[in-house]
Amino acid sequence: MAEKRKRCSLSISEKQQIIKYVNENPVMKRIDIVKKFEIPISTLATILKSKERFSEETGLPLPSLKTLNKFVRKISCLAYGFQPSTFNCLKERCQSIKDSERRGVLLVDEINLYENVTFDSLSMKYNGFVDLAKHTPHEEKNMPADHTLVFMVVTFRGRWAQALGCFLSRNACTSVLLRKLMSMKILLYQ
């Protein structure tokens, strides 16, 4: 009768110790590592296969790429304009930090893009057309965008930056449109 394999359950700190040892001794054979830590070769293979999933700072296992992709699919990244949820999150964040870390600057950056219209099968919408929220000129509504305008807040002393909104435009934004969007952003940000 064949001998049944024994399962070897290790704590996260033991797995980290093995990963650290393997990284420090890359030429060492697996059989020697198995003998040193007294674990089955299959356990070592599993640890080495998933070593990039372990966070070095916290020691907690990170989600797999498949799980991360599943979460990201649920996030709407193609929402142009200013999203109220972004400003609500910023309000909550600012309540928990010092006044000195709240001070910052509002940045505006315009970037030239290639014209590219794509179809998103999840939302069943076409993306890549001019989208300036309620300020989109009627004659540009169905034209492909070739510029994006990004609004962002960056703190002076804190270690964070946050994109507040982005807009797709045809050619560079005019000063009139930029003034309207800036005033809209400032009203939402206060």
XYZ file of C-alpha atoms in Angstrom:
190
model
C 0.000 0.000 0.000
C 1.337 3.405 -0.976
C 2.362 5.750 1.792
C 0.029 8.714 2.189
C 1.631 12.148 1.752
C 1.720 14.321 4.841
C 0.450 17.876 4.585
C 2.746 20.506 5.950
C 1.051 23.719 7.027
C 3.402 26.608 7.652
C 2.778 29.994 9.176
C 3.228 33.118 7.071
C 6.418 34.009 8.957
C 7.863 30.548 8.207
C 7.000 30.945 4.517
C 8.625 34.379 4.497
C 11.717 32.930 6.141
C 11.957 30.245 3.437
C 11.472 32.808 0.647
C 14.138 35.062 2.178
C 16.544 32.120 2.459
C 15.964 31.122 -1.178
C 16.518 34.718 -2.344
C 19.759 34.983 -0.366
C 21.030 31.603 -1.646
C 19.906 31.376 -5.287
C 22.363 28.597 -6.219
C 21.313 26.265 -3.410
C 19.550 23.095 -4.540
C 15.940 22.508 -3.584
C 16.723 19.222 -1.884
C 19.102 21.016 0.504
C 16.441 23.614 1.316
C 13.906 20.831 1.975
C 16.318 19.146 4.394
C 17.170 22.409 6.171
C 13.543 23.395 6.811
C 12.251 19.790 7.123
C 9.386 20.242 4.678
C 8.171 18.145 1.735
C 9.437 19.132 -1.720
C 5.856 19.784 -2.863
C 5.424 22.382 -0.090
C 8.622 24.134 -1.152
C 7.460 24.127 -4.773
C 4.134 25.702 -3.760
C 5.864 28.397 -1.692
C 8.280 29.264 -4.496
C 5.475 29.328 -7.062
C 3.495 31.861 -5.053
C 6.353 33.885 -3.544
C 5.533 37.033 -5.542
C 2.059 36.996 -3.977
C 3.419 37.614 -0.480
C 3.727 41.229 0.584
C 7.093 41.883 2.171
C 5.793 44.719 4.377
C 2.742 43.087 5.913
C 3.488 39.430 5.479
C -0.026 38.818 4.236
C -0.694 36.951 1.018
C -1.779 39.183 -1.851
C -4.724 38.310 -4.090
C -3.961 36.483 -7.313
C -3.908 38.248 -10.672
C -7.222 36.593 -11.583
C -8.880 37.971 -8.430
C -7.463 41.460 -9.015
C -8.748 41.455 -12.595
C -12.195 40.454 -11.334
C -12.211 43.434 -8.922
C -10.897 45.886 -11.522
C -13.600 44.880 -14.019
C -16.220 46.124 -11.560
C -14.635 49.598 -11.340
C -15.774 52.118 -13.911
C -12.530 53.736 -15.023
C -13.977 55.352 -18.111
C -16.203 57.822 -16.332
C -15.236 61.207 -17.724
C -15.966 64.466 -15.973
C -15.935 65.108 -12.247
C -17.289 62.167 -10.270
C -19.075 63.094 -7.010
C -17.780 59.879 -5.403
C -14.196 61.138 -5.820
C -14.995 64.328 -3.932
C -16.884 62.412 -1.222
C -13.851 60.176 -0.670
C -11.599 63.244 -0.508
C -13.844 64.821 2.147
C -13.626 61.677 4.268
C -9.864 61.492 3.777
C -9.334 65.157 4.700
C -11.243 64.733 7.960
C -8.705 62.190 9.191
C -5.487 64.083 8.360
C -3.788 67.174 9.822
C -4.488 70.654 8.458
C -0.873 71.030 7.336
C -1.150 67.886 5.204
C -4.359 69.086 3.528
C -2.814 72.091 1.826
C -1.907 71.578 -1.785
C -2.253 72.725 -5.339
C -4.837 72.029 -8.026
C -3.115 70.986 -11.246
C -4.418 70.994 -14.798
C -2.649 69.098 -17.570
C -3.627 68.619 -21.186
C -2.266 65.624 -23.079
C -2.292 64.916 -26.800
C -3.776 61.496 -27.676
C -4.163 59.322 -30.732
C -7.716 59.158 -31.983
C -9.055 55.796 -30.895
C -12.695 54.789 -30.566
C -13.290 51.451 -28.847
C -16.347 49.450 -27.848
C -16.625 48.351 -24.215
C -18.597 45.106 -24.147
C -19.223 45.329 -20.380
C -20.899 48.747 -20.429
C -22.117 48.363 -24.054
C -20.797 51.830 -24.949
C -18.338 53.349 -27.372
C -15.408 55.169 -25.754
C -13.108 57.756 -27.253
C -15.522 60.456 -28.368
C -15.385 64.063 -27.168
C -16.729 64.221 -23.600
C -16.679 67.589 -21.816
C -19.667 66.790 -19.585
C -22.390 69.416 -19.989
C -19.962 71.732 -21.827
C -19.587 69.495 -24.910
C -20.329 71.513 -28.078
C -23.162 69.949 -30.091
C -21.078 69.774 -33.302
C -18.304 67.787 -31.507
C -20.469 65.203 -29.708
C -19.778 62.332 -32.126
C -16.205 63.252 -33.058
C -13.221 61.200 -31.880
C -11.192 62.928 -29.159
C -7.504 63.716 -29.607
C -6.756 65.515 -26.311
C -7.466 64.809 -22.669
C -7.634 67.373 -19.906
C -6.786 66.041 -16.433
C -7.476 67.808 -13.124
C -5.511 66.701 -10.077
C -4.817 67.761 -6.490
C -1.315 67.301 -5.032
C -0.529 68.077 -1.393
C 2.572 70.000 -0.331
C 3.432 68.040 2.812
C 1.295 64.947 2.579
C 2.342 61.995 0.471
C -0.663 61.696 -1.775
C -2.085 62.978 -5.022
C -5.553 62.409 -6.441
C -6.962 62.773 -9.933
C -10.211 64.717 -9.668
C -11.515 64.331 -13.177
C -10.666 64.038 -16.820
C -12.275 65.227 -20.023
C -11.850 64.268 -23.673
C -11.707 67.071 -26.221
C -11.126 67.707 -29.892
C -7.997 69.890 -30.215
C -6.733 71.980 -27.298
C -9.282 73.382 -24.839
C -10.236 77.013 -25.257
C -9.725 79.451 -22.384
C -13.503 79.899 -22.009
C -14.071 76.157 -21.592
C -11.062 75.828 -19.282
C -12.429 78.633 -17.064
C -15.850 76.911 -16.854
C -14.305 73.550 -15.942
C -11.951 75.149 -13.384
C -14.818 76.957 -11.638
C -16.870 73.732 -11.633
C -13.928 71.847 -10.090
C -13.313 74.478 -7.412
C -16.991 74.474 -6.406
C -16.996 70.679 -6.085
C -13.647 70.593 -4.259
C -14.665 73.031 -1.491
